[in-house]
Amino acid sequence: MTPSERPRRRGRPTAPLLSQEKITAAAVELIEARGYTALTMAALARQLGVAPSALYNHVESKRQLLLWLQDHVNKEIDCSGFGDRPWDVALESWAHSYREAYARHSLLVPVIAVTPIAGSPHTVAMYETVAAGLRAGGWPDDQVMDVVVAIESFVLGSALDAAAPDDIFDVPGDQAPVLAEVVGARVGRDAARAAFDLGLATVLAGLRERLKALAG
Amino acid sequence: MTPSERPRRRGRPTAPLLSQEKITAAAVELIEARGYTALTMAALARQLGVAPSALYNHVESKRQLLLWLQDHVNKEIDCSGFGDRPWDVALESWAHSYREAYARHSLLVPVIAVTPIAGSPHTVAMYETVAAGLRAGGWPDDQVMDVVVAIESFVLGSALDAAAPDDIFDVPGDQAPVLAEVVGARVGRDAARAAFDLGLATVLAGLRERLKALAG
DNA sequence: ACCTGAACACCGTTCAAGT
DNA sequence: ACCTGAACACCGTTCAAGT
């Protein structure tokens, strides 16, 4: 309650209707209800009971809004394994959690892949945790980011794949007989999930092998 | 020169100004000159010397144009290793070629990841070649597509990462000390490439191990 | 400081009208 | 069959005007 340098304006103090938190929350609500195509500045303003132009007093652009959403999504990703569990176990559950989050927000993937993380506090915190966990697990400093980026690339690619329809590889059998057979030979229901699990297990096995070779 | 069933119209035969090939070629030219943001239907029409509405006599939508571009890009991907080289060597050069192609067309990545391949002949041909190569290499039918999709997810995620600025992980050292250190510890110039190479080598090592375990 | 309302410069797409 | 020109329904964003 320190006295403000400038005199208080008269009338009601008129607390702002909007804020980063409110805008982000409304955007999440909109996306969960009607998907990313419904996320327009006009629809967002409507959700907040405000004119579209009012948004621009709080957010620079729609792109910045997407970065706020990135940070919001990243906040939910599970990094708890780093610290108490072995690095490979922690990496595995992080990757699973990461993929699941962006399978629901796949439109963000192309944006976050090319945007500096500095402005996103939760995102920075996530990378700090992962980097520290890998270092503690014995990875040399000059390879930590390569491991992180490699896993992340696989995770984000898999998140996009998770949004694909089940029949994406269906094809007339006479055009591509081998493809038709191996596509038909896939068992179970969630093909995208199976491919992710195989890839992740494979990559972890390869990483363990590599770290062992480095140590020995 | 078989006689047409319908009588020839009088006047000049008026060969169409546009075709899938011409439109695709013009789009590629536009993208290479000024990037994907410059690829609008109006700009494309301008490039072809035609009214924007004329495009819709040949292409259903901008989305379909992007699928034509996908097929055009996939045609250039190197699958030559499958057939004469061992499956893992072929897979490695395929993955490299695949990543390079989509690093230059990263805007297509979110589109192709969710679009059925049936309408794209070169794309189907590519998957047929890869599937046949993996089968010939000893992979069981029910795992071939999991391997393909896992590699593809990693490749497409890496292609997005390749489009990122070099300083994407730069961060004030006091906020995230470990991150700042490991980011600084990366050697060489092309960090995205290094991460891809590490990830690909790792995944291939893991796959060889897995196939050996299956066989034994 | 923060909001409204009107306007702007684009998008992709449709459609009647011409040949 | 294939093109033009005008129109439509949106976008994100800006800005003067109000409080």
Short mmCIF file of C-alpha atoms (C1' of nucleotides) in Angstrom, two decimals:
data_model
loop_
_atom_site.label_atom_id
_atom_site.label_comp_id
_atom_site.label_asym_id
_atom_site.label_seq_id
_atom_site.Cartn_x
_atom_site.Cartn_y
_atom_site.Cartn_z
CA MET A 1 0.00 0.00 0.00
CA THR A 2 2.78 2.40 -0.80
CA PRO A 3 1.44 5.75 -2.00
CA SER A 4 1.46 6.05 -5.74
CA GLU A 5 3.47 8.90 -7.20
CA ARG A 6 0.64 9.93 -9.43
CA PRO A 7 -2.65 11.09 -7.92
CA ARG A 8 -5.49 8.56 -7.99
CA ARG A 9 -7.97 9.17 -10.77
CA ARG A 10 -11.44 10.08 -9.63
CA GLY A 11 -14.47 7.84 -10.01
CA ARG A 12 -14.30 4.02 -9.71
CA PRO A 13 -10.74 2.76 -9.95
CA THR A 14 -11.84 0.66 -12.91
CA ALA A 15 -9.72 -2.46 -12.44
CA PRO A 16 -8.82 -3.81 -15.88
CA LEU A 17 -11.19 -6.41 -17.27
CA LEU A 18 -8.37 -8.38 -18.86
CA SER A 19 -5.02 -9.90 -17.93
CA GLN A 20 -2.64 -12.53 -19.28
CA GLU A 21 -4.14 -15.12 -16.96
CA LYS A 22 -7.73 -14.39 -17.92
CA ILE A 23 -6.95 -14.31 -21.63
CA THR A 24 -5.01 -17.55 -21.48
CA ALA A 25 -7.73 -19.27 -19.47
CA ALA A 26 -10.40 -18.14 -21.92
CA ALA A 27 -8.31 -19.33 -24.85
CA VAL A 28 -7.85 -22.75 -23.26
CA GLU A 29 -11.58 -22.97 -22.62
CA LEU A 30 -12.31 -22.07 -26.23
CA ILE A 31 -9.83 -24.61 -27.59
CA GLU A 32 -11.09 -27.41 -25.39
CA ALA A 33 -14.68 -26.69 -26.34
CA ARG A 34 -14.33 -26.10 -30.07
CA GLY A 35 -10.75 -26.72 -31.16
CA TYR A 36 -8.00 -24.51 -32.53
CA THR A 37 -9.92 -23.42 -35.60
CA ALA A 38 -12.33 -21.68 -33.22
CA LEU A 39 -9.52 -19.72 -31.62
CA THR A 40 -9.87 -16.34 -33.32
CA MET A 41 -9.28 -13.00 -31.70
CA ALA A 42 -12.94 -12.14 -32.25
CA ALA A 43 -14.16 -15.37 -30.63
CA LEU A 44 -11.75 -14.90 -27.75
CA ALA A 45 -12.98 -11.36 -27.16
CA ARG A 46 -16.55 -12.61 -27.27
CA GLN A 47 -15.73 -15.26 -24.67
CA LEU A 48 -14.32 -12.51 -22.44
CA GLY A 49 -17.25 -10.14 -23.03
CA VAL A 50 -15.09 -7.48 -24.58
CA ALA A 51 -14.41 -5.86 -27.95
CA PRO A 52 -11.71 -7.55 -30.07
CA SER A 53 -9.57 -4.44 -30.06
CA ALA A 54 -9.46 -4.50 -26.25
CA LEU A 55 -7.29 -7.61 -26.39
CA TYR A 56 -4.47 -5.61 -27.90
CA ASN A 57 -4.03 -3.62 -24.72
CA HIS A 58 -2.74 -6.85 -23.15
CA VAL A 59 -1.30 -9.09 -25.85
CA GLU A 60 0.93 -7.99 -28.69
CA SER A 61 -0.39 -10.38 -31.29
CA LYS A 62 -2.06 -13.71 -31.78
CA ARG A 63 1.40 -15.25 -32.02
CA GLN A 64 2.20 -14.04 -28.51
CA LEU A 65 -1.06 -15.53 -27.30
CA LEU A 66 0.08 -18.88 -28.70
CA LEU A 67 3.32 -18.53 -26.74
CA TRP A 68 1.34 -17.93 -23.55
CA LEU A 69 -0.54 -21.11 -24.37
CA GLN A 70 2.74 -22.95 -24.87
CA ASP A 71 3.90 -21.94 -21.44
CA HIS A 72 0.54 -22.95 -20.00
CA VAL A 73 0.78 -26.39 -21.62
CA ASN A 74 4.41 -26.88 -20.59
CA LYS A 75 3.52 -26.15 -16.99
CA GLU A 76 1.51 -29.38 -16.97
CA ILE A 77 4.29 -31.60 -18.29
CA ASP A 78 5.61 -34.08 -15.77
CA CYS A 79 9.30 -33.61 -14.95
CA SER A 80 9.03 -35.11 -11.49
CA GLY A 81 11.15 -38.14 -12.35
CA PHE A 82 14.30 -36.08 -12.70
CA GLY A 83 15.90 -35.90 -9.29
CA ASP A 84 14.77 -39.10 -7.67
CA ARG A 85 14.61 -41.64 -10.51
CA PRO A 86 17.38 -42.78 -12.90
CA TRP A 87 17.79 -40.49 -15.90
CA ASP A 88 16.36 -42.95 -18.42
CA VAL A 89 13.26 -43.65 -16.38
CA ALA A 90 12.69 -39.93 -15.87
CA LEU A 91 13.26 -39.26 -19.56
CA GLU A 92 10.71 -41.87 -20.50
CA SER A 93 7.91 -40.50 -18.35
CA TRP A 94 8.76 -36.95 -19.36
CA ALA A 95 8.50 -37.94 -23.02
CA HIS A 96 5.16 -39.65 -22.48
CA SER A 97 3.74 -36.67 -20.64
CA TYR A 98 5.15 -34.27 -23.23
CA ARG A 99 3.62 -36.15 -26.14
CA GLU A 100 0.24 -36.40 -24.48
CA ALA A 101 0.13 -32.66 -23.81
CA TYR A 102 0.91 -31.70 -27.40
CA ALA A 103 -1.28 -34.35 -28.96
CA ARG A 104 -4.08 -32.17 -27.57
CA HIS A 105 -2.38 -28.97 -28.76
CA SER A 106 -0.77 -30.05 -32.01
CA LEU A 107 -1.41 -26.69 -33.64
CA LEU A 108 1.12 -25.21 -31.24
CA VAL A 109 3.86 -27.58 -32.38
CA PRO A 110 5.08 -25.62 -35.41
CA VAL A 111 5.05 -22.44 -33.34
CA ILE A 112 6.98 -23.67 -30.33
CA ALA A 113 9.53 -25.48 -32.47
CA VAL A 114 10.90 -22.18 -33.75
CA THR A 115 10.34 -19.78 -30.85
CA PRO A 116 13.02 -18.76 -28.33
CA ILE A 117 12.13 -20.02 -24.88
CA ALA A 118 13.46 -17.05 -22.92
CA GLY A 119 10.10 -15.32 -22.52
CA SER A 120 8.35 -18.44 -21.19
CA PRO A 121 9.19 -19.07 -17.53
CA HIS A 122 7.65 -22.52 -17.14
CA THR A 123 9.26 -23.65 -20.35
CA VAL A 124 12.67 -22.51 -19.15
CA ALA A 125 12.07 -24.28 -15.84
CA MET A 126 11.22 -27.50 -17.64
CA TYR A 127 14.42 -27.48 -19.69
CA GLU A 128 16.45 -26.62 -16.60
CA THR A 129 15.05 -29.64 -14.80
CA VAL A 130 15.66 -31.98 -17.72
CA ALA A 131 19.18 -30.68 -18.34
CA ALA A 132 20.11 -31.03 -14.68
CA GLY A 133 18.67 -34.54 -14.61
CA LEU A 134 20.70 -35.68 -17.62
CA ARG A 135 23.87 -34.14 -16.25
CA ALA A 136 23.30 -35.85 -12.92
CA GLY A 137 22.75 -39.08 -14.82
CA GLY A 138 26.26 -38.87 -16.21
CA TRP A 139 25.80 -37.24 -19.61
CA PRO A 140 28.63 -34.92 -20.62
CA ASP A 141 27.69 -31.25 -20.90
CA ASP A 142 28.34 -31.03 -24.63
CA GLN A 143 25.82 -33.78 -25.40
CA VAL A 144 22.99 -32.91 -23.03
CA MET A 145 21.19 -30.57 -25.43
CA ASP A 146 21.59 -33.00 -28.31
CA VAL A 147 19.81 -35.64 -26.28
CA VAL A 148 17.10 -33.20 -25.21
CA VAL A 149 16.50 -31.93 -28.74
CA ALA A 150 16.53 -35.42 -30.24
CA ILE A 151 13.91 -36.64 -27.76
CA GLU A 152 11.90 -33.49 -28.20
CA SER A 153 11.91 -33.81 -31.99
CA PHE A 154 10.65 -37.35 -31.71
CA VAL A 155 8.01 -36.33 -29.17
CA LEU A 156 6.69 -33.42 -31.23
CA GLY A 157 6.67 -35.43 -34.44
CA SER A 158 4.75 -38.14 -32.59
CA ALA A 159 2.31 -35.57 -31.24
CA LEU A 160 1.50 -34.52 -34.79
CA ASP A 161 1.15 -38.15 -35.78
CA ALA A 162 -1.23 -38.73 -32.89
CA ALA A 163 -3.61 -36.22 -34.47
CA ALA A 164 -3.71 -38.19 -37.72
CA PRO A 165 -6.76 -40.25 -38.71
CA ASP A 166 -6.50 -44.02 -38.26
CA ASP A 167 -6.79 -44.71 -41.97
CA ILE A 168 -3.97 -42.41 -43.03
CA PHE A 169 -2.01 -45.28 -44.63
CA ASP A 170 -4.95 -47.04 -46.25
CA VAL A 171 -4.27 -47.59 -49.92
CA PRO A 172 -5.60 -49.75 -52.76
CA GLY A 173 -3.77 -53.09 -52.45
CA ASP A 174 -2.85 -53.34 -56.12
CA GLN A 175 -0.93 -50.05 -56.05
CA ALA A 176 1.27 -50.90 -53.09
CA PRO A 177 0.92 -54.55 -52.12
CA VAL A 178 3.59 -54.69 -49.42
CA LEU A 179 2.38 -51.48 -47.82
CA ALA A 180 -1.19 -52.75 -47.79
CA GLU A 181 -0.09 -55.96 -46.10
CA VAL A 182 2.05 -54.43 -43.37
CA VAL A 183 -0.61 -51.81 -42.66
CA GLY A 184 -3.16 -54.60 -42.33
CA ALA A 185 -0.80 -56.55 -40.08
CA ARG A 186 -0.76 -53.90 -37.38
CA VAL A 187 -2.48 -55.25 -34.31
CA GLY A 188 -4.32 -53.42 -31.55
CA ARG A 189 -6.16 -50.15 -31.88
CA ASP A 190 -3.91 -47.17 -31.28
CA ALA A 191 -1.33 -47.42 -34.02
CA ALA A 192 0.18 -44.00 -33.32
CA ARG A 193 0.69 -44.97 -29.70
CA ALA A 194 2.34 -48.26 -30.65
CA ALA A 195 4.77 -46.52 -32.97
CA PHE A 196 5.62 -43.99 -30.27
CA ASP A 197 6.21 -46.69 -27.69
CA LEU A 198 8.43 -48.66 -30.05
CA GLY A 199 10.38 -45.56 -30.99
CA LEU A 200 10.82 -44.38 -27.44
CA ALA A 201 11.92 -47.78 -26.16
CA THR A 202 14.35 -48.00 -29.05
CA VAL A 203 15.81 -44.57 -28.50
CA LEU A 204 16.23 -45.17 -24.78
CA ALA A 205 17.99 -48.45 -25.42
CA GLY A 206 20.31 -46.69 -27.84
CA LEU A 207 20.98 -43.87 -25.38
CA ARG A 208 21.84 -46.27 -22.55
CA GLU A 209 24.23 -48.07 -24.85
CA ARG A 210 25.84 -44.80 -25.90
CA LEU A 211 26.29 -43.53 -22.35
CA LYS A 212 27.81 -46.83 -21.31
CA ALA A 213 30.27 -46.60 -24.20
CA LEU A 214 31.18 -43.07 -23.14
CA ALA A 215 31.79 -44.11 -19.54
CA GLY A 216 33.74 -47.26 -20.37
CA MET B 1 -5.47 -39.15 -82.67
CA THR B 2 -8.58 -41.20 -82.06
CA PRO B 3 -11.71 -39.31 -83.03
CA SER B 4 -13.38 -37.72 -80.06
CA GLU B 5 -16.96 -38.73 -79.41
CA ARG B 6 -18.06 -35.17 -79.01
CA PRO B 7 -17.76 -32.78 -81.96
CA ARG B 8 -14.88 -30.34 -81.78
CA ARG B 9 -15.90 -26.86 -80.70
CA ARG B 10 -15.42 -24.20 -83.31
CA GLY B 11 -12.85 -21.43 -83.09
CA ARG B 12 -9.44 -21.90 -81.46
CA PRO B 13 -9.36 -25.06 -79.36
CA THR B 14 -8.27 -22.91 -76.38
CA ALA B 15 -5.93 -25.28 -74.59
CA PRO B 16 -6.29 -24.64 -70.85
CA LEU B 17 -3.82 -22.19 -69.39
CA LEU B 18 -3.49 -24.14 -66.17
CA SER B 19 -2.81 -27.69 -65.02
CA GLN B 20 -1.71 -29.46 -61.83
CA GLU B 21 1.89 -29.48 -63.06
CA LYS B 22 1.95 -25.79 -63.92
CA ILE B 23 0.28 -24.77 -60.69
CA THR B 24 2.63 -26.91 -58.59
CA ALA B 25 5.69 -25.61 -60.42
CA ALA B 26 4.59 -22.01 -59.94
CA ALA B 27 3.94 -22.65 -56.25
CA VAL B 28 7.40 -24.14 -55.79
CA GLU B 29 8.94 -21.18 -57.56
CA LEU B 30 7.03 -18.79 -55.33
CA ILE B 31 8.03 -20.62 -52.16
CA GLU B 32 11.69 -20.82 -53.10
CA ALA B 33 11.78 -17.14 -53.96
CA ARG B 34 9.78 -15.67 -51.10
CA GLY B 35 8.86 -18.39 -48.62
CA TYR B 36 5.59 -19.95 -47.54
CA THR B 37 4.05 -16.74 -46.26
CA ALA B 38 4.12 -15.52 -49.87
CA LEU B 39 2.13 -18.51 -51.05
CA THR B 40 -1.36 -17.08 -51.36
CA MET B 41 -3.90 -17.97 -53.99
CA ALA B 42 -3.75 -14.39 -55.28
CA ALA B 43 0.06 -14.42 -55.55
CA LEU B 44 -0.02 -17.81 -57.21
CA ALA B 45 -2.56 -16.60 -59.77
CA ARG B 46 -0.43 -13.55 -60.41
CA GLN B 47 2.61 -15.74 -60.99
CA LEU B 48 0.58 -17.70 -63.54
CA GLY B 49 -0.85 -14.61 -65.23
CA VAL B 50 -4.40 -15.51 -64.41
CA ALA B 51 -7.28 -14.40 -62.20
CA PRO B 52 -7.37 -15.97 -58.71
CA SER B 53 -10.75 -17.54 -59.37
CA ALA B 54 -9.33 -19.38 -62.39
CA LEU B 55 -7.28 -21.57 -60.04
CA TYR B 56 -10.44 -23.16 -58.70
CA ASN B 57 -11.14 -24.77 -62.06
CA HIS B 58 -8.11 -26.98 -61.36
CA VAL B 59 -7.55 -27.24 -57.63
CA GLU B 60 -10.23 -27.82 -55.00
CA SER B 61 -8.69 -25.69 -52.30
CA LYS B 62 -5.44 -24.36 -50.95
CA ARG B 63 -5.20 -27.46 -48.79
CA GLN B 64 -5.22 -29.65 -51.90
CA LEU B 65 -2.49 -27.50 -53.39
CA LEU B 66 -0.40 -28.21 -50.30
CA LEU B 67 -0.95 -31.94 -50.85
CA TRP B 68 0.28 -31.59 -54.43
CA LEU B 69 3.35 -29.91 -53.00
CA GLN B 70 3.80 -32.75 -50.53
CA ASP B 71 3.83 -35.25 -53.36
CA HIS B 72 6.25 -33.07 -55.29
CA VAL B 73 8.61 -32.92 -52.30
CA ASN B 74 8.33 -36.64 -51.58
CA LYS B 75 9.27 -37.44 -55.16
CA GLU B 76 12.73 -36.02 -54.42
CA ILE B 77 13.35 -38.14 -51.31
CA ASP B 78 16.06 -40.72 -51.75
CA CYS B 79 14.83 -44.30 -51.28
CA SER B 80 17.50 -45.82 -53.50
CA GLY B 81 19.21 -47.62 -50.62
CA PHE B 82 16.33 -50.02 -50.14
CA GLY B 83 16.93 -52.95 -52.42
CA ASP B 84 20.68 -53.07 -52.66
CA ARG B 85 21.94 -51.90 -49.25
CA PRO B 86 21.23 -53.37 -45.77
CA TRP B 87 17.97 -52.09 -44.24
CA ASP B 88 19.67 -49.96 -41.59
CA VAL B 89 21.97 -48.23 -44.06
CA ALA B 90 19.05 -47.56 -46.39
CA LEU B 91 16.93 -46.29 -43.52
CA GLU B 92 19.66 -43.90 -42.48
CA SER B 93 20.09 -42.27 -45.87
CA TRP B 94 16.31 -42.16 -46.37
CA ALA B 95 15.93 -40.36 -43.04
CA HIS B 96 18.64 -37.85 -43.91
CA SER B 97 17.13 -37.12 -47.29
CA TYR B 98 13.64 -36.91 -45.79
CA ARG B 99 14.71 -34.43 -43.14
CA GLU B 100 16.53 -32.25 -45.59
CA ALA B 101 13.53 -32.03 -47.89
CA TYR B 102 11.13 -30.97 -45.15
CA ALA B 103 13.55 -28.62 -43.47
CA ARG B 104 12.99 -26.53 -46.61
CA HIS B 105 9.23 -27.16 -46.49
CA SER B 106 8.49 -27.18 -42.78
CA LEU B 107 5.15 -25.49 -43.25
CA LEU B 108 3.94 -28.66 -44.94
CA VAL B 109 4.79 -30.81 -41.94
CA PRO B 110 1.59 -30.26 -39.94
CA VAL B 111 -0.45 -30.85 -43.08
CA ILE B 112 1.14 -34.08 -44.24
CA ALA B 113 1.20 -35.52 -40.76
CA VAL B 114 -2.58 -35.78 -40.74
CA THR B 115 -3.49 -36.35 -44.40
CA PRO B 116 -4.26 -39.75 -45.92
CA ILE B 117 -1.62 -40.70 -48.47
CA ALA B 118 -3.93 -42.46 -50.93
CA GLY B 119 -4.27 -39.48 -53.28
CA SER B 120 -0.51 -38.90 -53.57
CA PRO B 121 1.13 -41.41 -55.94
CA HIS B 122 4.77 -40.60 -55.22
CA THR B 123 4.10 -40.67 -51.51
CA VAL B 124 2.51 -44.10 -51.77
CA ALA B 125 5.44 -45.29 -53.86
CA MET B 126 7.88 -44.07 -51.22
CA TYR B 127 6.15 -45.95 -48.41
CA GLU B 128 5.92 -49.06 -50.56
CA THR B 129 9.66 -48.98 -51.14
CA VAL B 130 10.46 -48.44 -47.47
CA ALA B 131 8.03 -51.11 -46.29
CA ALA B 132 9.39 -53.65 -48.75
CA GLY B 133 12.94 -52.80 -47.71
CA LEU B 134 12.24 -53.34 -44.03
CA ARG B 135 10.43 -56.59 -44.68
CA ALA B 136 13.33 -57.79 -46.80
CA GLY B 137 15.63 -56.80 -43.96
CA GLY B 138 13.89 -59.24 -41.65
CA TRP B 139 11.34 -57.08 -39.83
CA PRO B 140 8.08 -58.86 -39.05
CA ASP B 141 5.04 -57.49 -40.85
CA ASP B 142 3.28 -56.32 -37.70
CA GLN B 143 6.18 -54.05 -36.73
CA VAL B 144 7.14 -52.55 -40.08
CA MET B 145 4.74 -49.61 -39.87
CA ASP B 146 5.68 -48.91 -36.27
CA VAL B 147 9.31 -48.57 -37.34
CA VAL B 148 8.37 -46.41 -40.32
CA VAL B 149 6.13 -44.11 -38.27
CA ALA B 150 8.65 -43.83 -35.44
CA ILE B 151 11.42 -42.79 -37.83
CA GLU B 152 9.10 -40.47 -39.67
CA SER B 153 7.98 -38.78 -36.44
CA PHE B 154 11.59 -38.19 -35.51
CA VAL B 155 12.41 -36.91 -38.98
CA LEU B 156 9.51 -34.48 -39.15
CA GLY B 157 10.10 -33.22 -35.63
CA SER B 158 13.73 -32.68 -36.57
CA ALA B 159 12.71 -30.87 -39.74
CA LEU B 160 10.73 -28.41 -37.65
CA ASP B 161 13.67 -28.05 -35.30
CA ALA B 162 15.97 -27.34 -38.25
CA ALA B 163 13.89 -24.25 -38.99
CA ALA B 164 14.47 -22.86 -35.49
CA PRO B 165 16.85 -19.95 -34.85
CA ASP B 166 20.25 -20.80 -33.39
CA ASP B 167 19.59 -18.91 -30.19
CA ILE B 168 16.32 -20.66 -29.36
CA PHE B 169 17.67 -21.96 -26.02
CA ASP B 170 19.53 -18.82 -24.98
CA VAL B 171 18.46 -17.79 -21.51
CA PRO B 172 19.74 -15.55 -18.70
CA GLY B 173 22.25 -17.66 -16.76
CA ASP B 174 20.84 -16.81 -13.34
CA GLN B 175 17.39 -18.17 -14.20
CA ALA B 176 18.55 -21.56 -15.40
CA PRO B 177 22.23 -22.12 -14.63
CA VAL B 178 22.54 -25.72 -15.79
CA LEU B 179 20.65 -25.04 -18.99
CA ALA B 180 22.85 -22.05 -19.74
CA GLU B 181 25.96 -24.16 -19.22
CA VAL B 182 24.98 -27.13 -21.36
CA VAL B 183 23.72 -24.83 -24.10
CA GLY B 184 27.09 -23.05 -24.03
CA ALA B 185 28.91 -26.37 -24.07
CA ARG B 186 27.56 -27.38 -27.48
CA VAL B 187 30.38 -27.41 -29.96
CA GLY B 188 30.36 -26.81 -33.71
CA ARG B 189 27.84 -24.72 -35.60
CA ASP B 190 24.80 -26.64 -36.65
CA ALA B 191 23.22 -27.68 -33.37
CA ALA B 192 20.02 -28.96 -34.95
CA ARG B 193 22.02 -31.19 -37.25
CA ALA B 194 24.09 -32.56 -34.36
CA ALA B 195 20.95 -33.43 -32.41
CA PHE B 196 19.48 -35.15 -35.45
CA ASP B 197 22.62 -37.17 -36.08
CA LEU B 198 22.82 -38.25 -32.46
CA GLY B 199 19.15 -39.19 -32.40
CA LEU B 200 19.28 -41.08 -35.67
CA ALA B 201 22.41 -43.02 -34.73
CA THR B 202 20.82 -43.84 -31.41
CA VAL B 203 17.55 -45.01 -32.88
CA LEU B 204 19.32 -47.16 -35.48
CA ALA B 205 21.45 -48.78 -32.79
CA GLY B 206 18.29 -49.49 -30.82
CA LEU B 207 16.53 -50.92 -33.85
CA ARG B 208 19.41 -53.24 -34.73
CA GLU B 209 19.43 -54.50 -31.17
CA ARG B 210 15.68 -55.05 -31.24
CA LEU B 211 15.72 -56.96 -34.53
CA LYS B 212 18.54 -59.14 -33.29
CA ALA B 213 16.53 -59.94 -30.16
CA LEU B 214 13.53 -60.82 -32.33
CA ALA B 215 15.59 -63.13 -34.53
CA GLY B 216 17.45 -64.79 -31.68
"C1'" DA C 1 -4.86 3.01 -18.35
"C1'" DC C 2 -8.08 0.68 -20.71
"C1'" DC C 3 -12.18 0.20 -23.41
"C1'" DT C 4 -15.42 0.85 -27.82
"C1'" DG C 5 -16.54 1.30 -32.63
"C1'" DA C 6 -15.21 1.95 -37.08
"C1'" DA C 7 -12.02 1.08 -40.35
"C1'" DC C 8 -8.12 -1.29 -43.02
"C1'" DA C 9 -5.62 -4.58 -45.64
"C1'" DC C 10 -5.70 -8.74 -46.34
"C1'" DC C 11 -7.31 -13.91 -46.70
"C1'" DG C 12 -9.68 -18.14 -49.33
"C1'" DT C 13 -13.62 -19.01 -51.97
"C1'" DT C 14 -18.05 -18.55 -54.82
"C1'" DC C 15 -20.63 -17.42 -58.77
"C1'" DA C 16 -22.83 -15.17 -62.60
"C1'" DA C 17 -21.38 -13.81 -66.91
"C1'" DG C 18 -18.75 -14.29 -70.92
"C1'" DT C 19 -16.08 -17.20 -74.91
"C1'" DA D 1 -14.37 -26.25 -70.57
"C1'" DC D 2 -12.26 -22.59 -68.75
"C1'" DC D 3 -11.60 -17.78 -67.82
"C1'" DT D 4 -12.84 -12.85 -65.77
"C1'" DG D 5 -14.65 -9.60 -62.48
"C1'" DA D 6 -17.29 -8.67 -58.71
"C1'" DA D 7 -18.66 -10.09 -54.49
"C1'" DC D 8 -18.70 -12.53 -49.80
"C1'" DA D 9 -17.50 -13.90 -45.25
"C1'" DC D 10 -14.08 -13.93 -42.78
"C1'" DC D 11 -9.16 -12.89 -40.71
"C1'" DG D 12 -5.69 -10.06 -37.52
"C1'" DT D 13 -4.74 -5.47 -36.44
"C1'" DT D 14 -4.86 -0.22 -35.95
"C1'" DC D 15 -6.52 3.98 -34.25
"C1'" DA D 16 -9.26 7.96 -32.98
"C1'" DA D 17 -12.48 8.80 -29.59
"C1'" DG D 18 -14.29 8.28 -25.18
"C1'" DT D 19 -13.97 7.46 -19.64
#
